[in-house]
C-alpha positions as a Python dict, from the first residue, in 0.01 Angstrom:
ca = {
    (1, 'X'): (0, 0, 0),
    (2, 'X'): (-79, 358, 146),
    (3, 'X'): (211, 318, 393),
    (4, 'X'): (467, 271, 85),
    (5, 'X'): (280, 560, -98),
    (6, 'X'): (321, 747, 201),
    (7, 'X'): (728, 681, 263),
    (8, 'X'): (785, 696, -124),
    (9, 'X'): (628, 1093, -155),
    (10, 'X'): (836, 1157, 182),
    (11, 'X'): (1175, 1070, 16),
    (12, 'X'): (1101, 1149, -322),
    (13, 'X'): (882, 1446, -362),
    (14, 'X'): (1133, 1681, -126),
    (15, 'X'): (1398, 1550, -383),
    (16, 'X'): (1204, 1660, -714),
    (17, 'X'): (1119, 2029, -550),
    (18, 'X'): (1427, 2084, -396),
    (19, 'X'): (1626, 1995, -754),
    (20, 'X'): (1328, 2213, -926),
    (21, 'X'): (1432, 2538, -701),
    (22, 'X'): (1764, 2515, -703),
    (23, 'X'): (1746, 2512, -1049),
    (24, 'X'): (1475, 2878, -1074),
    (25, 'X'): (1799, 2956, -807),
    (26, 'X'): (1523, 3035, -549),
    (27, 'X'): (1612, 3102, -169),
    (28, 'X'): (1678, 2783, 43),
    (29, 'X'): (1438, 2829, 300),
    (30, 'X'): (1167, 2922, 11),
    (31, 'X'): (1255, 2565, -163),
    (32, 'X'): (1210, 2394, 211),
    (33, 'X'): (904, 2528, 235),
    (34, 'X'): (766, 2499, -111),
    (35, 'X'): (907, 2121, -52),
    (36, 'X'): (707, 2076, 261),
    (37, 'X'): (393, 2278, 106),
    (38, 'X'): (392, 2001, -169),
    (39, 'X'): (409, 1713, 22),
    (40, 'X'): (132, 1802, 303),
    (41, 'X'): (-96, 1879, -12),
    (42, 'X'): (25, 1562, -173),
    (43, 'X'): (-84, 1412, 137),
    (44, 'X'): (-420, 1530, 177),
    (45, 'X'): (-485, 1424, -207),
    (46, 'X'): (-352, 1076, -90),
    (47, 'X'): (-636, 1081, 229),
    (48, 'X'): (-895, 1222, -61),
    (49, 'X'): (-835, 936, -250),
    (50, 'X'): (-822, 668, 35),
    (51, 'X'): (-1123, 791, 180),
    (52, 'X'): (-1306, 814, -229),
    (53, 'X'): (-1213, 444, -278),
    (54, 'X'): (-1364, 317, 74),
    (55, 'X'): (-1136, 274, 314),
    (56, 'X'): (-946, 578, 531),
    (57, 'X'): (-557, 540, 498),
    (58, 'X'): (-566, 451, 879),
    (59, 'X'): (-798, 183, 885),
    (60, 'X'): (-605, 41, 529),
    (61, 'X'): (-288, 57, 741),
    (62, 'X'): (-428, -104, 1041),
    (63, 'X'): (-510, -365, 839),
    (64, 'X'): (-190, -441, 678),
    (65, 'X'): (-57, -456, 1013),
    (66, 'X'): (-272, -652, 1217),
    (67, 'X'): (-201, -911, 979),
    (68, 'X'): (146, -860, 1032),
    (69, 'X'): (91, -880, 1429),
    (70, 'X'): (-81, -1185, 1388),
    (71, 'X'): (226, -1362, 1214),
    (72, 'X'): (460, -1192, 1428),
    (73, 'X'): (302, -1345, 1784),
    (74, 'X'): (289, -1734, 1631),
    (75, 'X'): (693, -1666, 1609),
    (76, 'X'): (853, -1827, 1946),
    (77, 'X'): (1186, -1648, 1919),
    (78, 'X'): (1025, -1335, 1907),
    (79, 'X'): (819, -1397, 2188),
    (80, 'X'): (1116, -1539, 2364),
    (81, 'X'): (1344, -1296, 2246),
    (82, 'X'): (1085, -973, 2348),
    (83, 'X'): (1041, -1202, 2744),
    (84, 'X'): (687, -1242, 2606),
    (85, 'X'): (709, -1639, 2624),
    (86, 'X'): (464, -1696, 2906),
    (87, 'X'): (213, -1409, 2810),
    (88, 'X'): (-91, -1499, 2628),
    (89, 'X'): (-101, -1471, 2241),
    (90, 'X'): (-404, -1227, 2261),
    (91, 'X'): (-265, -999, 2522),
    (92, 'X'): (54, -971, 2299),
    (93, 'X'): (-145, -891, 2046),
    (94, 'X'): (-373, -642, 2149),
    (95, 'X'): (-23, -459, 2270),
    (96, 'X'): (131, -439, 1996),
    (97, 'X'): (-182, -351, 1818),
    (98, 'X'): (-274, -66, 2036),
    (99, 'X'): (100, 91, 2025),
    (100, 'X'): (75, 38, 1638),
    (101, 'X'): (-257, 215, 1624),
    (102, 'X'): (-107, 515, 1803),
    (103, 'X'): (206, 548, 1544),
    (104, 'X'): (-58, 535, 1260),
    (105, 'X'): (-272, 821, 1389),
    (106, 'X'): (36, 1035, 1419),
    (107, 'X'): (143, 913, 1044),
    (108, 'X'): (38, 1296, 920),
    (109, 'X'): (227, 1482, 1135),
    (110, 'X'): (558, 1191, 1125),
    (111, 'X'): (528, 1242, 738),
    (112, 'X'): (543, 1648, 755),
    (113, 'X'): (832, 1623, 1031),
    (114, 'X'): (1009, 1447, 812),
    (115, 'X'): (949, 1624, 496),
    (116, 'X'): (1108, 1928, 665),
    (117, 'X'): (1466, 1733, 794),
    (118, 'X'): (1482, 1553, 443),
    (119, 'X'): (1419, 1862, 265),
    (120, 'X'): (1689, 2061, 445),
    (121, 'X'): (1907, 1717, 402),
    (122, 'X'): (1805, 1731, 49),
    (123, 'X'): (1919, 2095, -10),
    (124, 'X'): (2264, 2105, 218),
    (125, 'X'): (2389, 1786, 30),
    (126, 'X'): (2299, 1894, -308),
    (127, 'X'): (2399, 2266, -261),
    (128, 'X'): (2723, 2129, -164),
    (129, 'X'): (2774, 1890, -447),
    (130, 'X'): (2685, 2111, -719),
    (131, 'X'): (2919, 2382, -586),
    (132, 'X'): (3188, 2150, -522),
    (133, 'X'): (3163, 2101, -925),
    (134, 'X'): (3197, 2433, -1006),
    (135, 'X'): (2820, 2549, -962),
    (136, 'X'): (2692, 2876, -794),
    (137, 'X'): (2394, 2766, -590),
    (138, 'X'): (2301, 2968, -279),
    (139, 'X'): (2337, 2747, 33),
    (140, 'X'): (2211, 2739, 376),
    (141, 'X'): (2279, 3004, 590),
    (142, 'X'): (2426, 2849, 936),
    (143, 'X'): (2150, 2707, 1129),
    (144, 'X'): (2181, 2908, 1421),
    (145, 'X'): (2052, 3208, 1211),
    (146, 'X'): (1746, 2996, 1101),
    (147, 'X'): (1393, 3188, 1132),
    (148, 'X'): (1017, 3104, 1050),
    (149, 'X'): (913, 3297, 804),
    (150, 'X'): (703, 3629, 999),
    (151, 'X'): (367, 3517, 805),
    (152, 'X'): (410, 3145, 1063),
    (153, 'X'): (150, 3238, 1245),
    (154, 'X'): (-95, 3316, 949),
    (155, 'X'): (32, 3013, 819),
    (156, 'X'): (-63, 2841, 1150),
    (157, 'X'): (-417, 2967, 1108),
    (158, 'X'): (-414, 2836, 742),
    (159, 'X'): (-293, 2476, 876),
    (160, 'X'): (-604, 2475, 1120),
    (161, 'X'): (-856, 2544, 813),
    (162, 'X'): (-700, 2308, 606),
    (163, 'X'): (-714, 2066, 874),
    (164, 'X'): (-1113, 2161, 991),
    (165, 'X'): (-1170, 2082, 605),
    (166, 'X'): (-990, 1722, 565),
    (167, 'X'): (-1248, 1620, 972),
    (168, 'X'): (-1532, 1774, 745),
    (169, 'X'): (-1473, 1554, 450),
    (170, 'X'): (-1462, 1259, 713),
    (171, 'X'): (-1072, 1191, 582),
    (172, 'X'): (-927, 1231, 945),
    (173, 'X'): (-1091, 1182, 1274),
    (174, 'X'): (-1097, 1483, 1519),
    (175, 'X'): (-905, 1337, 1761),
    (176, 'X'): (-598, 1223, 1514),
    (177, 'X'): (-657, 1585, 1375),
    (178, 'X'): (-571, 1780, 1695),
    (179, 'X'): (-273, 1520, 1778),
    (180, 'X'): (-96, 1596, 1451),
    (181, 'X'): (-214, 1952, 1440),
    (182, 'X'): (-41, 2018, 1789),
    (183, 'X'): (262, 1785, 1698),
    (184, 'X'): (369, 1975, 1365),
    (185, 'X'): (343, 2327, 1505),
    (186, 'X'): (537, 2215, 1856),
    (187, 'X'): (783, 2111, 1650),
    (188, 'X'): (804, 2353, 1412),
    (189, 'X'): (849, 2616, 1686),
    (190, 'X'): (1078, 2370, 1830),
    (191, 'X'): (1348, 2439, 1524),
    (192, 'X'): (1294, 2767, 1607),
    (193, 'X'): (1403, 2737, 1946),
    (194, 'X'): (1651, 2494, 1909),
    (195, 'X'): (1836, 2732, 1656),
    (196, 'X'): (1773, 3034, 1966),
    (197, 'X'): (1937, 2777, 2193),
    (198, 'X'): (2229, 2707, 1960),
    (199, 'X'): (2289, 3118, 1892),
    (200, 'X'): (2300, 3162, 2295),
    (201, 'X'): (2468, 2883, 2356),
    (202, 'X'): (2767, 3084, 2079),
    (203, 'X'): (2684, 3374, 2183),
    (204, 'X'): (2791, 3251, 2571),
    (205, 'X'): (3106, 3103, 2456),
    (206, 'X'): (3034, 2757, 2498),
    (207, 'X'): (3230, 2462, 2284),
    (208, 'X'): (3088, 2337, 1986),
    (209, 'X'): (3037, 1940, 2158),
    (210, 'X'): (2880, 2153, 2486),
    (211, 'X'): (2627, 2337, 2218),
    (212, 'X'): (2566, 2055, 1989),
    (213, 'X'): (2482, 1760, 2284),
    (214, 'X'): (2259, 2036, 2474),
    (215, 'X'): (2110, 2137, 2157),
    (216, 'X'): (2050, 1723, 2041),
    (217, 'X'): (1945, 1623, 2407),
    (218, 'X'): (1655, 1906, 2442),
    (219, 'X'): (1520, 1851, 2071),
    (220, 'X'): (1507, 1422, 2117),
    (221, 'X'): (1351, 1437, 2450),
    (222, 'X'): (988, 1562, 2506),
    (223, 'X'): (1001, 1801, 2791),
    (224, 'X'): (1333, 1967, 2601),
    (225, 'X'): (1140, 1963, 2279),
    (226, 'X'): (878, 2129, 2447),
    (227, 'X'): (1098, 2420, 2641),
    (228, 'X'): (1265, 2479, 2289),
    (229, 'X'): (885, 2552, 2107),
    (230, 'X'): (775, 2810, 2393),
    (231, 'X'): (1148, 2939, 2309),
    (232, 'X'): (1103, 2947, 1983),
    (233, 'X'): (796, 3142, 1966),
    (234, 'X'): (942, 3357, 2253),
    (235, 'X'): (1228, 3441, 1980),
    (236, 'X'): (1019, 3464, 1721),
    (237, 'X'): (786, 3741, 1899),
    (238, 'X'): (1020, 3908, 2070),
    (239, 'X'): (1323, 3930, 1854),
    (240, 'X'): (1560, 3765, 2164),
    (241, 'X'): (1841, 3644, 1919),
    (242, 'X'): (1827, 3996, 1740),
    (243, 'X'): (1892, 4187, 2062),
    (244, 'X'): (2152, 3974, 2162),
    (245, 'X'): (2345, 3982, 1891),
    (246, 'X'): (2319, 4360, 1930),
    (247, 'X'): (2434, 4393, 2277),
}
């Protein structure tokens, strides 16, 4: 049940707030963030409420899917098909069950990574639409320009009390806390970086397929991903893209 909860306010709640600010005609990155803002509150409430009625949205998932694992390993084509056929049932199971467990402790931090691509999804396609009819809605400035907002790292701080709150209230564990913690702000910088990358990679000349398969490679891979948040927050100190663009 929490799992559907969970996917439904990740599509649908971006969708109400970014329709809401576009129609107050507020800035695009404002309504991203607002979106995202809504949904990791929305999400704690969600934990709250979990953890009020007895059982932790974790442990409610884990659950739900150990059942599932548990049908799943009495099918012989997938065991077959996954070259599990001669590996005992129980060994199977405690695999799966362990790399299952380890998705659902990073279900915060998947549902707030998300909730920022589907929100600026959410805003390019309806920006477009409504000004292909006629409209007058401010839309996205080119990627490559993208910026945190300069209050990030205050809002970094804010994340982390936020965060100490929901392990005081016993909603998350400390250890899934610092995992998702560490995984929204690396990839938050990441964005950052990635659009740094993308402006150099323009600013050197390079073709559009050269910028946007660099630019795709370093973001879906870990190490990249990780190079693009110490870039990002290299940029975002130091101004890098600014004095390039000025030379």
């Amino acid at each position: 049940m929490y799992f559907v909860s969970l996917l439904s306010m990740t599509l649908l709640f971006p969708l109400i707030v970014v329709l809401i600010g576009m129609e107050r005609r507020m800035r695009p990155y404002g309504v991203i963030v607002q979106s995202v803002v809504t949904l990791f509150l929305s999400m704690l409430l969600l934990f709250a409420f979990a953890k009020a009625d007895g059982a932790p949205v974790a442990v409610s998932i884990m659950q739900d899917v150990t059942i599932a694992v548990n049908q799943i390993v009495e099918m012989d084509r997938f065991m077959e098909t996954a070259g599990l056929s001669g590996t005992p049932k129980e060994e199977v199971k405690t695999l799966l069950l362990t790399a299952y467990e380890g998705l659902v402790q990073m279900l915060p931090s998947g549902v707030i990574c998300w909730g920022i691509l589907i929100s600026y999804f959410y805003y390019a396609l309806l920006s477009r639409l409504k000004n292909t009819g006629g409209g007058n809605t401010p839309m996205l400035p080119p990627f490559m320009l993208f910026s945190l907002p300069p209050g990030v790292l205050r809002g970094s701080i804010l994340i982390y009390i936020l965060s100490w709150l929901a392990v005081t209230a016993g909603w998350v564990g400390q250890d899934m806390l610092l995992l998702n913690v560490r995984a929204v702000l690396e990839f938050l910088f990441a964005i950052q970086g990635l659009a740094t990358a993308l402006f150099t990679m323009r600013w050197k000349r390079l073709s559009g397929t050269v910028t946007v398969f660099v630019g795709g490679v370093l973001f879906i891979t870990g190490i990249g991903r990780l190079f693009l948040a110490l870039l990002g927050l290299f940029d975002l100190l130091t101004g890098l893209r600014q004095k390039l663009q000025n030379q």
